[in-house]
XYZ file of C-alpha atoms in Angstrom:
459
model
C 0.000 0.000 0.000
C 2.820 2.348 0.910
C 4.462 1.581 -2.421
C 1.301 2.499 -4.301
C 0.957 5.788 -2.370
C 4.604 6.566 -3.050
C 4.187 5.849 -6.751
C 1.114 8.068 -6.983
C 2.881 10.918 -5.204
C 5.918 10.481 -7.485
C 3.749 10.526 -10.590
C 1.824 13.636 -9.454
C 5.039 15.453 -8.581
C 6.631 14.597 -11.936
C 3.495 15.644 -13.794
C 3.388 18.988 -11.981
C 7.033 19.600 -12.790
C 6.454 18.837 -16.473
C 3.395 21.099 -16.575
C 5.302 23.859 -14.830
C 8.175 23.562 -17.281
C 5.794 23.595 -20.234
C 4.063 26.661 -18.810
C 7.347 28.480 -18.408
C 8.351 27.525 -21.974
C 5.041 28.726 -23.363
C 5.357 32.001 -21.475
C 8.865 32.461 -22.849
C 7.710 31.784 -26.445
C 4.871 34.258 -26.101
C 7.286 36.869 -24.815
C 9.610 36.266 -27.815
C 6.852 36.012 -30.431
C 3.923 38.342 -29.761
C 0.597 37.381 -31.298
C 0.832 37.106 -35.071
C -1.436 39.255 -37.156
C -2.543 39.228 -40.793
C 0.154 40.097 -43.341
C -0.415 43.056 -45.650
C 1.923 44.296 -48.406
C 1.632 47.883 -49.605
C 4.747 48.868 -51.598
C 7.941 47.472 -53.098
C 11.139 49.497 -53.508
C 14.161 48.637 -55.662
C 17.430 49.011 -53.766
C 20.103 50.052 -56.302
C 23.090 52.060 -55.101
C 24.187 52.670 -58.726
C 20.942 54.376 -59.683
C 20.179 58.065 -59.478
C 17.252 56.946 -57.330
C 18.771 54.272 -55.049
C 15.485 53.597 -53.243
C 12.763 53.619 -55.892
C 9.175 52.373 -55.717
C 8.691 49.834 -58.520
C 6.064 47.579 -60.051
C 8.488 44.829 -61.091
C 11.815 43.282 -60.168
C 14.478 41.372 -62.112
C 16.384 38.290 -61.053
C 19.339 39.042 -58.740
C 17.972 42.438 -57.750
C 17.280 43.487 -54.141
C 13.953 44.915 -53.048
C 12.608 46.397 -49.832
C 9.055 45.236 -49.297
C 6.841 47.418 -47.082
C 3.683 46.424 -45.284
C 2.493 45.243 -41.877
C 2.327 42.022 -39.910
C 5.747 40.868 -41.127
C 6.956 39.958 -37.646
C 7.211 36.196 -37.383
C 7.552 35.752 -41.135
C 8.635 32.178 -41.866
C 8.779 31.801 -45.661
C 8.705 33.872 -48.830
C 7.919 32.289 -52.198
C 8.655 34.174 -55.439
C 6.843 32.591 -58.399
C 6.477 29.582 -56.113
C 10.227 29.412 -55.436
C 11.239 29.361 -51.752
C 13.459 32.414 -51.403
C 15.880 32.991 -48.533
C 15.662 36.206 -46.519
C 17.875 37.354 -43.650
C 15.799 37.835 -40.457
C 18.250 40.561 -39.421
C 16.659 42.706 -42.135
C 13.084 42.026 -41.043
C 10.785 44.251 -39.009
C 7.023 44.321 -38.651
C 6.830 46.897 -41.445
C 9.467 45.822 -43.994
C 11.766 43.048 -45.203
C 14.776 43.118 -47.532
C 14.705 40.400 -50.186
C 17.270 39.336 -52.813
C 15.543 37.751 -55.809
C 17.363 34.507 -56.531
C 18.824 33.864 -59.981
C 17.132 30.448 -59.757
C 13.639 31.916 -59.578
C 11.577 30.371 -62.400
C 10.150 32.757 -65.002
C 9.079 30.717 -68.012
C 6.801 27.698 -67.757
C 5.487 28.756 -64.348
C 1.883 27.946 -63.456
C -0.077 31.085 -64.399
C -1.707 31.001 -60.965
C 1.617 31.737 -59.243
C 3.540 33.559 -61.965
C 4.317 37.148 -61.011
C 3.440 36.634 -57.363
C 5.257 36.832 -54.020
C 3.725 34.756 -51.202
C 4.428 35.572 -47.537
C 3.827 32.968 -44.809
C 3.973 32.983 -40.987
C 2.690 30.400 -38.518
C -0.893 31.621 -38.663
C -1.392 33.711 -41.783
C -0.259 34.087 -45.368
C -0.851 36.528 -48.190
C -0.050 36.597 -51.899
C 1.057 39.862 -53.485
C 0.787 40.260 -57.258
C 4.072 41.640 -58.542
C 5.866 41.317 -61.895
C 9.055 39.236 -61.803
C 11.314 39.486 -64.839
C 14.450 37.774 -66.030
C 17.576 39.710 -67.019
C 17.044 42.620 -69.411
C 16.604 41.502 -73.046
C 19.490 41.911 -75.501
C 19.490 42.039 -79.321
C 22.651 40.620 -80.897
C 21.743 40.144 -84.544
C 19.126 40.809 -87.210
C 19.009 38.285 -90.051
C 18.443 40.920 -92.731
C 18.845 44.611 -91.945
C 17.576 45.861 -95.314
C 14.597 43.625 -96.162
C 11.785 44.406 -98.542
C 8.390 45.329 -97.024
C 6.474 42.192 -96.124
C 9.581 40.033 -95.736
C 10.144 38.264 -92.427
C 13.272 38.887 -90.390
C 14.662 36.999 -87.403
C 15.948 39.037 -84.462
C 18.312 37.057 -82.217
C 19.622 37.641 -78.711
C 18.634 36.725 -75.176
C 15.639 37.366 -72.957
C 13.394 37.979 -75.976
C 10.320 36.334 -74.466
C 6.743 37.221 -75.391
C 7.665 40.164 -77.630
C 4.606 42.395 -77.854
C 5.853 45.380 -79.861
C 8.565 46.212 -82.400
C 9.188 49.852 -83.323
C 11.010 50.314 -86.635
C 12.927 53.458 -87.737
C 10.466 56.221 -88.520
C 8.413 55.237 -85.471
C 6.569 52.507 -87.346
C 5.029 50.180 -84.747
C 4.187 46.510 -85.215
C 2.179 44.688 -82.557
C 0.776 41.736 -84.507
C 2.317 38.771 -86.272
C 5.291 38.632 -83.895
C 6.382 35.045 -83.137
C 8.629 34.612 -80.090
C 10.868 31.702 -79.212
C 9.701 30.306 -75.815
C 13.337 30.317 -74.634
C 13.789 33.960 -75.611
C 16.621 33.375 -78.088
C 14.864 35.008 -81.060
C 11.633 36.309 -82.524
C 10.358 36.834 -86.048
C 8.455 39.787 -87.463
C 7.524 41.068 -90.923
C 9.058 44.242 -92.297
C 6.292 46.885 -92.440
C 5.877 49.590 -95.044
C 6.972 53.130 -94.330
C 10.230 52.383 -92.506
C 12.593 55.362 -92.731
C 15.480 55.118 -95.214
C 17.551 57.086 -92.704
C 17.638 53.853 -90.740
C 18.304 53.383 -87.072
C 17.579 50.905 -84.317
C 14.713 48.545 -83.666
C 13.073 49.065 -80.271
C 11.302 46.053 -78.823
C 9.066 45.469 -75.829
C 8.673 42.017 -74.271
C 7.845 40.374 -70.957
C 11.399 41.064 -69.765
C 11.285 44.766 -70.653
C 12.666 46.701 -73.618
C 15.812 46.683 -75.757
C 17.382 48.452 -78.723
C 19.179 46.813 -81.630
C 22.341 48.383 -83.038
C 21.485 51.446 -85.130
C 22.038 49.688 -88.464
C 18.552 48.772 -89.620
C 17.554 50.005 -93.110
C 20.406 52.541 -93.211
C 20.224 53.255 -96.924
C 22.151 56.503 -96.501
C 25.241 54.359 -95.957
C 24.975 52.295 -99.166
C 28.194 52.487 -101.198
C 27.158 50.139 -104.004
C 23.929 48.269 -104.729
C 24.459 47.585 -108.479
C 21.155 49.354 -109.142
C 22.295 52.950 -109.400
C 23.383 53.771 -105.855
C 27.144 54.007 -106.060
C 29.175 53.114 -109.129
C 30.891 49.840 -109.931
C 34.461 50.064 -111.212
C 35.996 47.555 -113.618
C 38.887 47.677 -116.062
C 41.207 45.505 -118.120
C 40.621 42.037 -119.501
C 41.725 39.892 -116.554
C 39.465 36.865 -116.049
C 39.240 37.715 -112.345
C 37.687 41.155 -112.931
C 33.901 41.206 -112.506
C 32.691 43.235 -115.454
C 29.365 45.018 -115.842
C 28.194 42.153 -118.036
C 28.753 39.687 -115.156
C 26.169 41.359 -112.920
C 22.970 39.284 -112.539
C 19.345 40.259 -111.936
C 17.172 37.106 -111.939
C 15.088 36.884 -108.769
C 16.779 34.469 -106.348
C 16.365 33.556 -102.688
C 13.583 32.290 -100.464
C 11.668 34.514 -97.993
C 14.230 37.317 -98.364
C 14.556 37.880 -102.119
C 17.166 39.579 -104.255
C 16.663 43.305 -104.775
C 17.267 44.025 -108.436
C 20.870 43.501 -109.542
C 23.571 41.752 -107.512
C 27.099 40.421 -108.033
C 28.173 36.756 -108.301
C 31.655 35.922 -107.036
C 31.678 33.050 -109.577
C 30.462 34.666 -112.815
C 28.626 32.494 -115.337
C 31.615 32.574 -117.714
C 33.790 30.680 -115.183
C 33.099 27.023 -114.347
C 35.126 26.739 -111.125
C 38.075 28.129 -109.210
C 41.236 26.061 -108.869
C 42.742 25.149 -105.513
C 45.544 27.203 -103.957
C 44.591 30.333 -105.909
C 44.191 33.886 -104.615
C 42.241 36.729 -106.189
C 40.075 34.304 -108.138
C 37.490 37.019 -108.741
C 37.302 40.673 -107.784
C 34.638 43.364 -107.799
C 35.239 47.040 -107.024
C 33.592 50.369 -106.454
C 34.660 53.122 -108.829
C 36.877 54.808 -106.232
C 35.219 58.183 -106.775
C 33.109 57.887 -103.628
C 33.899 60.038 -100.560
C 33.095 58.209 -97.360
C 33.627 61.349 -95.311
C 31.168 63.400 -97.343
C 28.556 60.649 -97.490
C 28.744 59.461 -93.897
C 29.808 62.412 -91.754
C 26.222 63.613 -91.135
C 25.418 60.185 -89.676
C 28.661 58.601 -88.444
C 31.178 61.160 -87.100
C 34.878 60.574 -87.739
C 35.381 60.386 -83.966
C 33.281 57.201 -83.736
C 35.199 54.237 -82.311
C 35.731 51.455 -84.841
C 33.918 49.053 -82.540
C 30.832 51.159 -83.283
C 31.022 51.357 -87.082
C 31.378 48.618 -89.659
C 30.959 47.236 -93.151
C 27.727 45.443 -93.966
C 26.556 43.524 -97.016
C 23.824 41.073 -97.945
C 24.780 37.561 -99.009
C 23.042 34.600 -100.607
C 24.622 31.131 -100.648
C 22.129 28.607 -102.073
C 24.347 25.520 -101.629
C 26.667 24.261 -98.896
C 29.882 26.259 -98.736
C 32.552 24.462 -96.748
C 36.201 23.484 -96.807
C 37.520 26.017 -99.292
C 37.264 29.654 -100.303
C 36.622 32.951 -98.532
C 35.834 36.600 -99.246
C 38.446 39.310 -98.762
C 37.088 42.795 -98.112
C 39.677 45.380 -99.197
C 39.366 48.984 -97.975
C 41.438 50.243 -100.909
C 42.759 48.879 -104.192
C 46.241 47.745 -103.211
C 46.165 44.011 -102.509
C 47.633 41.165 -104.526
C 45.661 38.455 -102.718
C 46.525 36.068 -99.914
C 46.933 38.744 -97.237
C 45.858 38.189 -93.633
C 47.132 41.609 -92.591
C 46.650 45.273 -93.422
C 43.453 47.157 -94.198
C 41.426 44.111 -95.147
C 39.359 41.350 -93.563
C 38.851 37.746 -94.651
C 35.317 36.460 -94.199
C 35.240 32.664 -93.694
C 31.712 31.783 -92.522
C 32.191 28.010 -92.774
C 34.796 27.848 -89.986
C 32.924 27.614 -86.682
C 34.670 26.915 -83.375
C 37.758 25.750 -85.247
C 35.939 23.275 -87.474
C 34.593 23.271 -91.014
C 30.797 23.541 -90.886
C 28.692 23.896 -94.060
C 27.373 27.431 -94.526
C 24.184 27.996 -96.499
C 21.360 30.537 -96.583
C 17.773 30.025 -97.696
C 17.433 33.677 -98.626
C 19.464 36.861 -98.494
C 20.968 37.531 -95.099
C 23.109 40.345 -93.722
C 26.775 40.117 -92.757
C 28.144 42.724 -90.341
C 31.889 43.202 -89.835
C 33.015 45.850 -87.322
C 35.964 47.827 -88.670
C 37.780 46.946 -85.455
C 38.121 43.418 -86.891
C 40.031 44.596 -89.961
C 43.612 43.507 -89.384
C 45.219 46.962 -89.400
C 42.680 48.450 -86.987
C 42.420 46.129 -84.002
C 44.074 48.537 -81.558
C 41.647 49.588 -78.846
C 40.504 53.192 -79.078
C 41.001 53.554 -82.854
C 38.431 55.838 -84.472
C 36.755 56.013 -87.868
C 39.022 58.949 -88.716
C 41.937 56.537 -89.178
C 40.115 54.720 -91.979
C 38.805 57.892 -93.596
C 42.292 59.420 -93.648
C 43.854 56.190 -94.936
C 41.451 55.997 -97.842
C 41.853 59.675 -98.684
C 45.628 59.244 -98.871
C 45.448 56.101 -101.035
C 46.351 56.201 -104.717
C 43.393 53.981 -105.607
C 40.374 54.523 -103.423
C 38.276 51.625 -104.699
C 36.629 49.355 -102.136
C 36.741 45.743 -103.290
C 35.773 42.167 -102.540
C 37.901 39.212 -103.687
C 36.961 35.559 -103.751
C 40.100 33.729 -102.636
C 40.686 29.980 -102.649
C 44.030 29.483 -100.928
C 45.227 27.291 -98.064
C 45.247 28.714 -94.542
C 45.617 27.642 -90.925
C 43.218 28.284 -88.069
C 45.508 30.780 -86.345
C 44.856 33.171 -89.240
C 41.293 33.414 -87.932
C 41.840 33.106 -84.180
C 45.247 34.800 -83.847
C 46.353 31.990 -81.508
C 49.768 30.364 -82.005
C 48.343 27.072 -80.741
C 46.119 26.934 -83.838
C 48.983 27.011 -86.356
C 48.845 23.232 -86.723
C 45.176 23.153 -87.746
C 45.154 23.448 -91.517
C 42.395 24.043 -94.017
C 43.816 22.981 -97.394
C 41.978 24.356 -100.391
C 40.219 22.422 -103.126
C 38.721 23.337 -106.464
C 35.310 24.884 -105.920
C 32.330 26.074 -107.897
C 30.376 27.351 -104.892
C 27.964 30.153 -105.745
C 28.185 33.196 -103.480
C 26.244 36.367 -104.254
C 26.526 39.777 -102.546
C 24.598 43.031 -102.697
C 23.969 46.310 -100.868
C 27.515 47.101 -99.707
C 27.215 49.711 -96.990
C 28.768 51.411 -93.982
C 26.631 51.355 -90.834
C 26.643 52.502 -87.246
C 26.930 49.723 -84.686
C 26.055 51.916 -81.729
C 23.427 50.454 -79.458
C 21.408 52.821 -77.300
C 21.098 51.871 -73.657
C 17.571 50.953 -72.711
C 16.758 51.739 -69.125
C 13.822 50.499 -67.096
C 13.847 54.023 -65.689
C 14.376 56.834 -68.238
C 16.146 59.122 -65.778
C 18.936 56.532 -65.503
C 19.499 56.324 -69.259
C 22.781 57.734 -70.539
C-alpha cells in the first residue's frame, strides 16, 4: 500500500514539474513572439546604389535584384515564395513593417503555373498573403538581325537573349508593329515582318517584351550608308581584260532567294563565264567600287569621324544557295592595293564556314546580312582607334576603290583566331564552284542605345 501511495505521489510530482516547465516555456515563447497578425503588403522598392534613385518604388523586379518590401504584420515571417520558389531572406533585415529580399537567380520565369507567376507569397505560422508583382528575367538583348535591309512584307529573325513574349517592335520612322510577332519560348529570337513606311535614314529597332525593352544596333535600313547596290546607288568600277575582274556584263538580276529575295541587280563571285576556281589560288574574282566615292562626305552627317571602330562597320547582304565548306573565302579590301593572300593590313577575310575551329557547311535560304566591325580589320584592331583613321587612310590612297575578292588558298586556323596554338590546324583548299552572291555594300553605325527600365537613368 505504501508503495502504491509513493508511486502516486511520485507521478503527481513529476506531472506537476512537467506542466510547470511547459508553462514556463510557453510564457517564454509568447514573450519572444507576440501574437501574429494578418500580413499586408503595400509597396515594393528597388534598392540600387548605382541608380540616381537608389530607393525607388517599382512595379516589377528582375532576377538578382534586391527589393525592400513594405507592409504590416511581417513579424514572425517564416517563408517567402517568389513565383512559387522558396526564397531565402535574412531575419536581421526584417521588421514588422518591412523586409529586404534578394531575388534569386534560380527563380523560375518561363513555364510557371499562371496562378503563381508574377506573385510573391508571404507565410507565418498563422497567416499568409499573396502579393501580385511582376518578376522578370535579365534585361533583353538584341545581338543580330538576319536581314537589316529587307523588302516590305519580308520576315526577319531578331536574335539575342531574354526575348520572351515580344509584344511590340518599333522600326525606324516610329513605325510600330504589334501583330504577327512570333517569339521563341526560350527567348533566343523572334520573327516579325518588315512593315511599309520604314525610314530610309535607318536606325535601331526598339522592342518590348515580358522582360522589358531593348534596342538593336542602329544599323537597320540605313540606306544613306549604301556604297554600291548595283542598281544605281554608287558606281561599280571595272577595267582591263583579266578573267578575275567582274565586269558590268557579269552582274545578274534574276530573282533568287527564299523569304528574303534579291533586290534588283547583284554580283556573283563566280560569274557564269567561269566554271570553277582552282585550288591554292588567290584573287580568283574581284569586284570594285569606282573609287570616286567620298566616305567622309557621305557618312559624316550620320557617323562622325570620332566614332570608335567598334561602333562602325561594313555590312553587305549575301546569298549562298548551296553548302559552302572546306575552301574559299571573301576578302574585303578597304582600298585597291592588294595582290591576294593577305591576312594583314586594311582588309578582312570572311570565312563563314569555320565555326569553333571546325569546317561547318554554310548555307542561306534567302538573303541575309553580314556585319563586320571595322575593329576586326587587321590593321585596326588597336583599342581606341576611331573612324578617322580609316577615312584618312582611304583619302591618302592612290586607288580609293573598295573591293571584294573571292580567294581559294590554303590557310591555318591561327589566321582566324590569332592563336599560335592553332597554327597546326590546316584548311587545305580544293577546287570549288560554290555560288556566293553579294549586294547592298554599306557602312553602318553599330552603336546600341542603352535601354533603361527608368528613363532618368538612361545615358
